PDB file of C-alpha atoms in Angstrom:
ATOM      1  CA  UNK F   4       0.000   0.000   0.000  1.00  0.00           C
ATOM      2  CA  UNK F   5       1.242   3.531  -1.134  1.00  0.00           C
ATOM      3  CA  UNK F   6      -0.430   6.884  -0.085  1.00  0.00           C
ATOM      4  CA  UNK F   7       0.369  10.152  -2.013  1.00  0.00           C
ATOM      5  CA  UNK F   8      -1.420  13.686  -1.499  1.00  0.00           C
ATOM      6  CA  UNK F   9      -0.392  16.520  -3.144  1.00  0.00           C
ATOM      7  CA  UNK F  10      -1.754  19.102  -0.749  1.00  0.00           C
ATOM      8  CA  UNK F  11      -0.692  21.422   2.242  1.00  0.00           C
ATOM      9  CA  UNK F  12      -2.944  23.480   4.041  1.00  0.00           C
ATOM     10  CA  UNK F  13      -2.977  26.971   4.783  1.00  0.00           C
ATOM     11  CA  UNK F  14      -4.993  29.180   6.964  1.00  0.00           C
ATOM     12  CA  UNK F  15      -7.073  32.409   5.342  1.00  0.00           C
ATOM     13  CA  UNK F  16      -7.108  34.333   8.623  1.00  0.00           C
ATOM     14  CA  UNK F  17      -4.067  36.009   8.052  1.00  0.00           C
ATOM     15  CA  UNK F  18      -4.125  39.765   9.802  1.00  0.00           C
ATOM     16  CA  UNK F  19      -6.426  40.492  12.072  1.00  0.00           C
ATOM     17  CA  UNK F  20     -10.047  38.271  12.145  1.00  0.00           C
ATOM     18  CA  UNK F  21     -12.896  39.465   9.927  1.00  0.00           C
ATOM     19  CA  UNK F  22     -15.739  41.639  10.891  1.00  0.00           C
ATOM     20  CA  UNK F  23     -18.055  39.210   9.369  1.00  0.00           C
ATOM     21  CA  UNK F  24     -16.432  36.144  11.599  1.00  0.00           C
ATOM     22  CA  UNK F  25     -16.297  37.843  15.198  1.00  0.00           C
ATOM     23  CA  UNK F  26     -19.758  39.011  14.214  1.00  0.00           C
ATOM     24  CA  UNK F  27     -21.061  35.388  13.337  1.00  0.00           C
ATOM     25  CA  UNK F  28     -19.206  33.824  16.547  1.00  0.00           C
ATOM     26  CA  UNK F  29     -20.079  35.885  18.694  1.00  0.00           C
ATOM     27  CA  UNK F  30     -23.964  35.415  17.705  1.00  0.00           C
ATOM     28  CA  UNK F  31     -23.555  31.740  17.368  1.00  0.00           C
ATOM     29  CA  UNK F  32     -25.273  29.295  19.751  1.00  0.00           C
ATOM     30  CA  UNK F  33     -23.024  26.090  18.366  1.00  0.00           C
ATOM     31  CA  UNK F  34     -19.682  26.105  16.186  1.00  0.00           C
ATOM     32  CA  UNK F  35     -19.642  23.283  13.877  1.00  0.00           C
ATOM     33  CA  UNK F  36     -16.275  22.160  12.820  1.00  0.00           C
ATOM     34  CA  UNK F  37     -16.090  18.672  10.148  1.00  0.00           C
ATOM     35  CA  UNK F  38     -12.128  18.827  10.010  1.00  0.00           C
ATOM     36  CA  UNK F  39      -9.265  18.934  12.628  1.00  0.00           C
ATOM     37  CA  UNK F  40      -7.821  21.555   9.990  1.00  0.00           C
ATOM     38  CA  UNK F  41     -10.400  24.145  11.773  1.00  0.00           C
ATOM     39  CA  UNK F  42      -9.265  23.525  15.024  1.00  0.00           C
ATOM     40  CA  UNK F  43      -6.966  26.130  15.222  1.00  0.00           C
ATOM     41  CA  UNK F  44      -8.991  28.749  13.388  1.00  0.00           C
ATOM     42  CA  UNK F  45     -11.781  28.093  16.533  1.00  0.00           C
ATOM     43  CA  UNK F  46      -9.061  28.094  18.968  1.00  0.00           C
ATOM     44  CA  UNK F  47      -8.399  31.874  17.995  1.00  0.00           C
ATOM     45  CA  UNK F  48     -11.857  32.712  17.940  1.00  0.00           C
ATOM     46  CA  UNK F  49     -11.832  31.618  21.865  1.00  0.00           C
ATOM     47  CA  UNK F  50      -8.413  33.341  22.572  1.00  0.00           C
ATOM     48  CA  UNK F  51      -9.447  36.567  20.913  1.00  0.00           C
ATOM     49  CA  UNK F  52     -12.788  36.908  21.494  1.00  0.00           C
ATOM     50  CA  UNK F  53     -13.260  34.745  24.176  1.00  0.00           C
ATOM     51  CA  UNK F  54     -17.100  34.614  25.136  1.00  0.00           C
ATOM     52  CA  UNK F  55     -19.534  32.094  27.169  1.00  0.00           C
ATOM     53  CA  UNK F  56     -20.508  29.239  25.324  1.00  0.00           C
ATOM     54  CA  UNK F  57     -20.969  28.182  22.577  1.00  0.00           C
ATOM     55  CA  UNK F  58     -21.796  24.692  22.136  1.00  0.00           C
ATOM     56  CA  UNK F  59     -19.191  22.860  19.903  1.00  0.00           C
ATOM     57  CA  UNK F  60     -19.848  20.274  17.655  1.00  0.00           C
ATOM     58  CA  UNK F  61     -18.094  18.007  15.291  1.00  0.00           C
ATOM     59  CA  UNK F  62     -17.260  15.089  12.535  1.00  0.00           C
ATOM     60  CA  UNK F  63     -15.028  12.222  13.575  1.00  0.00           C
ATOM     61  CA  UNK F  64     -12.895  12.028  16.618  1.00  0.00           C
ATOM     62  CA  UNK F  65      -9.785  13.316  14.977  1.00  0.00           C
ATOM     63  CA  UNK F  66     -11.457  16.261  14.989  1.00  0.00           C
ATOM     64  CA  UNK F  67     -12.393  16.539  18.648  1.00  0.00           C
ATOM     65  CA  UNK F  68      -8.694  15.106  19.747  1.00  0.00           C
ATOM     66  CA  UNK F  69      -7.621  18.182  17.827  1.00  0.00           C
ATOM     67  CA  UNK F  70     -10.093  20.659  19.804  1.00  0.00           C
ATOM     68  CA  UNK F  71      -9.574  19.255  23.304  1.00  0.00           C
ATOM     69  CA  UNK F  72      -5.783  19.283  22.559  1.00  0.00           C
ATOM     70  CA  UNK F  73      -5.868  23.443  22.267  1.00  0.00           C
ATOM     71  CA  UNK F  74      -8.243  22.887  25.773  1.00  0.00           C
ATOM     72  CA  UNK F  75     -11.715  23.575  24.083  1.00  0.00           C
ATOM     73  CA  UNK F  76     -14.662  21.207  24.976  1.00  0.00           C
ATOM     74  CA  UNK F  77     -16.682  19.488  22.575  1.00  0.00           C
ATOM     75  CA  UNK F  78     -20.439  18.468  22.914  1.00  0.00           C
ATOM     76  CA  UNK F  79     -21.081  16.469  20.140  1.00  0.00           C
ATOM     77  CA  UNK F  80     -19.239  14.032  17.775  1.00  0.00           C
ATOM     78  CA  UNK F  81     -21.501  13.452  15.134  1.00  0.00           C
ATOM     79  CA  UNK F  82     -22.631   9.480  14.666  1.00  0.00           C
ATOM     80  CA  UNK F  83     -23.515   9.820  10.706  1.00  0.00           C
ATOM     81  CA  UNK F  84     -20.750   9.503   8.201  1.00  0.00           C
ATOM     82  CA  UNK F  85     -22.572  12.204   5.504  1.00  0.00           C
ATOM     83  CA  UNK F  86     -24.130  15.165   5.433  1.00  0.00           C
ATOM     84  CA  UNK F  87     -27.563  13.925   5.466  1.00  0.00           C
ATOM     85  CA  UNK F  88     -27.272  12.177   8.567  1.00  0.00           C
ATOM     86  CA  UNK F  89     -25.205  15.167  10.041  1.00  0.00           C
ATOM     87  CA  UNK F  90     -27.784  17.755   9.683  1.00  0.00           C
ATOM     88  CA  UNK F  91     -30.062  15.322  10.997  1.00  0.00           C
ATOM     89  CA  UNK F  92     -28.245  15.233  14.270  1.00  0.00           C
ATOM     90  CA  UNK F  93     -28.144  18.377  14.578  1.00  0.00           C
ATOM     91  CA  UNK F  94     -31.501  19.452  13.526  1.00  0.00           C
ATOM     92  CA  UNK F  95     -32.851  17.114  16.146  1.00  0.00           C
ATOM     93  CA  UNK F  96     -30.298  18.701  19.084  1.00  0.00           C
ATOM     94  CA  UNK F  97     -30.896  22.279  17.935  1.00  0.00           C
ATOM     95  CA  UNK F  98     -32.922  25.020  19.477  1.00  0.00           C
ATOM     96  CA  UNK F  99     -35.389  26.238  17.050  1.00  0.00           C
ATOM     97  CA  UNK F 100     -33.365  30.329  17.786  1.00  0.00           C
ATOM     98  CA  UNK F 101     -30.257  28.674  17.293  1.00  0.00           C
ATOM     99  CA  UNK F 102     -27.495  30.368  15.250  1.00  0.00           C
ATOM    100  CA  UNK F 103     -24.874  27.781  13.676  1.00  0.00           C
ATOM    101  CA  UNK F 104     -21.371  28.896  12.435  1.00  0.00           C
ATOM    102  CA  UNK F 105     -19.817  26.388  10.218  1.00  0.00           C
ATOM    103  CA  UNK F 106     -16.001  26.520   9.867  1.00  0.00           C
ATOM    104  CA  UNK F 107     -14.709  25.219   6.753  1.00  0.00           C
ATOM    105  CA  UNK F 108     -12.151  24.588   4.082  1.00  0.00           C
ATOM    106  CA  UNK F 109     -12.319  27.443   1.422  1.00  0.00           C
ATOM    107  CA  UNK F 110     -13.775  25.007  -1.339  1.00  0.00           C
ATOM    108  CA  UNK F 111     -15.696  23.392   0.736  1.00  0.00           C
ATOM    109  CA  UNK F 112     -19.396  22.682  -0.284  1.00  0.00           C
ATOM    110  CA  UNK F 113     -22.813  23.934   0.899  1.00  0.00           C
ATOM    111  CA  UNK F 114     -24.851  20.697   1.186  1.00  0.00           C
ATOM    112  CA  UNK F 115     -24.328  20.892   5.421  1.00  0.00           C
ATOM    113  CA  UNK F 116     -25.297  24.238   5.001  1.00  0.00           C
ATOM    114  CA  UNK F 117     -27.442  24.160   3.119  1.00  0.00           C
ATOM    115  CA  UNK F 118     -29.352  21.050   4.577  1.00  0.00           C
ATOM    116  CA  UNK F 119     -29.573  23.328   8.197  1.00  0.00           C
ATOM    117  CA  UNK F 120     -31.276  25.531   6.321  1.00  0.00           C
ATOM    118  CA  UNK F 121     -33.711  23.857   4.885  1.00  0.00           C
ATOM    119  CA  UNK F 122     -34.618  22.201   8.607  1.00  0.00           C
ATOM    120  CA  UNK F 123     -35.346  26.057   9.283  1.00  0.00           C
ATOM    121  CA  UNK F 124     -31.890  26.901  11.289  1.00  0.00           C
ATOM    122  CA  UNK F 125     -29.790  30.130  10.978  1.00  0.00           C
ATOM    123  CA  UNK F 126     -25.720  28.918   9.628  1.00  0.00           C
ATOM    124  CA  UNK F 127     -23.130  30.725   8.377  1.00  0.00           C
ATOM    125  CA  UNK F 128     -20.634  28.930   6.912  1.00  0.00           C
ATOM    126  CA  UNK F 129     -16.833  30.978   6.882  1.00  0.00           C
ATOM    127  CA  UNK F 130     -13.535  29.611   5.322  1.00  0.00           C
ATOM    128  CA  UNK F 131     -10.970  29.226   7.478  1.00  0.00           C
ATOM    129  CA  UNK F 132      -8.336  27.150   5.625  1.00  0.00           C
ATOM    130  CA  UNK F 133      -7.429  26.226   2.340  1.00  0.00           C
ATOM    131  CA  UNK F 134      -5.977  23.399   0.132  1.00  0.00           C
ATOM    132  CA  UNK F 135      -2.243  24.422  -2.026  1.00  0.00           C
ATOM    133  CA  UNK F 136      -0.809  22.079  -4.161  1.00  0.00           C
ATOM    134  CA  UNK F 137       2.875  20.958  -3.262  1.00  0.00           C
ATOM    135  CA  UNK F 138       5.017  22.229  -5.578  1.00  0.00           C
ATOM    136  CA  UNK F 139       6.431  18.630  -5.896  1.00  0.00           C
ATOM    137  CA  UNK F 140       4.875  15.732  -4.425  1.00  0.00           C
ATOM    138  CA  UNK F 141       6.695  13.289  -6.561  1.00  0.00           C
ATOM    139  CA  UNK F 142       5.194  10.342  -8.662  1.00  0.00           C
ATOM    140  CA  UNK F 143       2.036   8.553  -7.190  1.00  0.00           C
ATOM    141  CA  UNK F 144       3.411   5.216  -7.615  1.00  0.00           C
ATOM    142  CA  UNK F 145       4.723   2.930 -10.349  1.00  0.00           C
ATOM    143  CA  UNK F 146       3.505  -0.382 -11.246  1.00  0.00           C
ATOM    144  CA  UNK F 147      -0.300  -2.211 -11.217  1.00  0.00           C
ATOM    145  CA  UNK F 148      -2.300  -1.133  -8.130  1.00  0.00           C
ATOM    146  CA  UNK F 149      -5.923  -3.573  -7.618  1.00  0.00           C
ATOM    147  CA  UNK F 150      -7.509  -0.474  -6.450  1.00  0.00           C
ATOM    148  CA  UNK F 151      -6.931   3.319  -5.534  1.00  0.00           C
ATOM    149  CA  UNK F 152      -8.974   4.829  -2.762  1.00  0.00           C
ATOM    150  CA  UNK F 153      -9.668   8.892  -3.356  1.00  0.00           C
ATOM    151  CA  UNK F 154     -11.491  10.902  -0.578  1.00  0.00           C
ATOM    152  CA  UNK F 155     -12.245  13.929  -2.226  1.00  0.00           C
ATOM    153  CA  UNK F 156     -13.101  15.548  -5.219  1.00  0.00           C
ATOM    154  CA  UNK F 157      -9.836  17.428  -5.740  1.00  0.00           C
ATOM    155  CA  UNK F 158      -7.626  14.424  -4.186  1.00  0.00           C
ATOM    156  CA  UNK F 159      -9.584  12.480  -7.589  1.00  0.00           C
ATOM    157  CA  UNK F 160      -8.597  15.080  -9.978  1.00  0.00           C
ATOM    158  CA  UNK F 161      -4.765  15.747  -8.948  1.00  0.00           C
ATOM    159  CA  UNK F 162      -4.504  12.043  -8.981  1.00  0.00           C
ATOM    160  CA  UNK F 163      -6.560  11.172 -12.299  1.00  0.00           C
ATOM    161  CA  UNK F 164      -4.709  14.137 -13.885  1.00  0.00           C
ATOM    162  CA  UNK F 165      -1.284  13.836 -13.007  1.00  0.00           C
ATOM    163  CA  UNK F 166       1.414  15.090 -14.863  1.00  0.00           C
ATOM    164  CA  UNK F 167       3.877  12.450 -14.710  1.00  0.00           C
ATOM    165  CA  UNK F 168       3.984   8.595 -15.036  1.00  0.00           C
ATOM    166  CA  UNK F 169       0.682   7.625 -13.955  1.00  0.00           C
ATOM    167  CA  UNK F 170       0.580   4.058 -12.252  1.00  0.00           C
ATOM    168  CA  UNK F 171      -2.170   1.443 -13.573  1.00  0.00           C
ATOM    169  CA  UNK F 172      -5.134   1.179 -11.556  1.00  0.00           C
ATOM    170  CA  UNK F 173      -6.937  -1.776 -11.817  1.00  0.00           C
ATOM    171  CA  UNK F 174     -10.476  -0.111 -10.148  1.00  0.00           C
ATOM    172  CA  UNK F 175     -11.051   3.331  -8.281  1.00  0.00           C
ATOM    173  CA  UNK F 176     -12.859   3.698  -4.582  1.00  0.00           C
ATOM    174  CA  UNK F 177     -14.103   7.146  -4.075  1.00  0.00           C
ATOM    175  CA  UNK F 178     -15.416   8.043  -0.973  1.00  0.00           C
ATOM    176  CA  UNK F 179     -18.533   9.313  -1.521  1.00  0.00           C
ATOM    177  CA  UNK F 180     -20.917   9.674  -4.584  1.00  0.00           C
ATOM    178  CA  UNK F 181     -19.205  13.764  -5.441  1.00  0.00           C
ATOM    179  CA  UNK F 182     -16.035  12.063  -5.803  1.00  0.00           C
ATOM    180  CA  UNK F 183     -17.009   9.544  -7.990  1.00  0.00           C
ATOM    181  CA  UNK F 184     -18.690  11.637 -10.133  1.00  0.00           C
ATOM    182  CA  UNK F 185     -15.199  12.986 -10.578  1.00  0.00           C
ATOM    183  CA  UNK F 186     -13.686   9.917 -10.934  1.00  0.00           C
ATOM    184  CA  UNK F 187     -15.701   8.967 -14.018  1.00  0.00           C
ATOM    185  CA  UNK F 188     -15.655  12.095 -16.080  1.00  0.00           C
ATOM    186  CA  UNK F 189     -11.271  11.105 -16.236  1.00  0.00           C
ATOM    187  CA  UNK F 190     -10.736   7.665 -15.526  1.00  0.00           C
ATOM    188  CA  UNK F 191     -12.205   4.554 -17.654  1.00  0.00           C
ATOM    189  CA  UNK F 192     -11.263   2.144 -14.802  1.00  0.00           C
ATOM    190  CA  UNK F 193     -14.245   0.876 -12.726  1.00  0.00           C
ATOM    191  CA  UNK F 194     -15.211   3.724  -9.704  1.00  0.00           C
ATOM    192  CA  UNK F 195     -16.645   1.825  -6.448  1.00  0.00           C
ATOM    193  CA  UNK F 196     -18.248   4.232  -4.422  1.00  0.00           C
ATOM    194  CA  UNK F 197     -18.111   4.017  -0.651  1.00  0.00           C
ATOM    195  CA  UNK F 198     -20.642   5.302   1.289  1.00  0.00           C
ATOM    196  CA  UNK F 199     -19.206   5.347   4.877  1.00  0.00           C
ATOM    197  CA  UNK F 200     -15.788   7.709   5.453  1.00  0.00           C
ATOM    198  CA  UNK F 201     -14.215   4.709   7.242  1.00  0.00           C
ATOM    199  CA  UNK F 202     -11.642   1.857   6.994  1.00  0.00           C
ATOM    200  CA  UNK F 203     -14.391  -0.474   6.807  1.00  0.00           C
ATOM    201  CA  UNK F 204     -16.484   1.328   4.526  1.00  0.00           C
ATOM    202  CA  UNK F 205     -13.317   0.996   1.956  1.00  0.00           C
ATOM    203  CA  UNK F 206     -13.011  -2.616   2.918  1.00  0.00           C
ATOM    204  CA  UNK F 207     -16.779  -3.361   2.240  1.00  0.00           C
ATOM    205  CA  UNK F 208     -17.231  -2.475  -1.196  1.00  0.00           C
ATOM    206  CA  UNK F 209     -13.714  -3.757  -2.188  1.00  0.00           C
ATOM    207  CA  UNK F 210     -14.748  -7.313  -0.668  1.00  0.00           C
ATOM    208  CA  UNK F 211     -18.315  -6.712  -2.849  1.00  0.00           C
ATOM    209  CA  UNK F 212     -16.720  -5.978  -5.982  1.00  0.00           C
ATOM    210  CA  UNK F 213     -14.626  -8.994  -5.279  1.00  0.00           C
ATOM    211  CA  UNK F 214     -11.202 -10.275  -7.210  1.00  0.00           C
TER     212      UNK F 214
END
């Protein structure tokens, strides 16, 4: 097994924080967070404007490890594994009055957003962090690989359209049905699509599709 990722993260809260952002935090009732990569960007939020509350809530333990690590709480790791079943969650925890912020990468879509909204809750949803390409990750690989696993729609393009020697893939698992969508408009390799963000989600439809 090889991994290769051609990105670094940055933040976007260079200078001092935007208007817009203390404005939204400090109306906020819960901060919603679905990558460690925010953790910092929440952690100045607290430090700078530090206020009572809010509630903090989160995808995937790797995200709250990274929160309680800069000695912030967190009040709810989200069970569901997309953005269906998030909202749902939080819908169903949610005050009717309650304001959401939603930190997030730069690209990042609006479906969470967008899905709060529709259950009648106020979100805003601000970029903290972005994705940069390395200037030279080096070759993914070289050789036949049974399968190639891809967890986002970028990771699938940089990797699909790579410059250099590209290494045979015998079958593509995207994580998620965006990413395989993707996935098929540049590879002509089959694209498994796995529905759960997990080890065993990969494992499941790899044993499925079979040899």
């Amino acid at each position: 097994m090889e991994s290769w990722y051609p990105f670094e993260y940055e933040s976007t809260l260079e200078g001092p924080l935007p208007r817009d952002l203390l404005d939204a935090w400090r109306d906020c009732g819960w901060v919603l967070l679905t990558s460690h990569r925010a953790a910092e960007a929440l952690a100045r939020l607290a430090r700078e404007a530090p206020r009572v509350g809010p509630r903090i809530g989160v995808v995937g333990p790797r995200t709250a490890a990274a929160l309680r690590h800069r000695g912030l709480p967190v009040h709810f790791v989200a069970r569901g594994e997309t953005a269906d079943a998030l909202v749902r969650e939080l819908a169903a925890l949610a005050a009717a009055d309650d304001r959401f912020l939603y930190l997030a990468a730069e690209d990042a879509r609006d479906d969470i957003s967008r899905g709060l909204k529709e259950s009648g809750l106020a979100v805003t949803q601000h970029s903290v962090y972005r994705p940069k390409h390395v200037r030279d990750p080096g070759a993914p690989g070289s050789g036949a690989f049974d399968a190639a696993v891809v967890f986002s729609p970028k990771g699938a393009i940089a990797l699909a359209e790579q410059p250099s020697k590209k290494p045979e893939i015998k079958a593509w698992v995207a994580i998620g049905p965006t990413t395989a969508d993707a996935l098929r408009r540049r590879v002509t390799a089959p694209v498994l699509v796995a529905e759960r963000r997990t080890p065993a989600g990969v494992l499941d439809v790899l044993r499925e599709a079979g040899p």
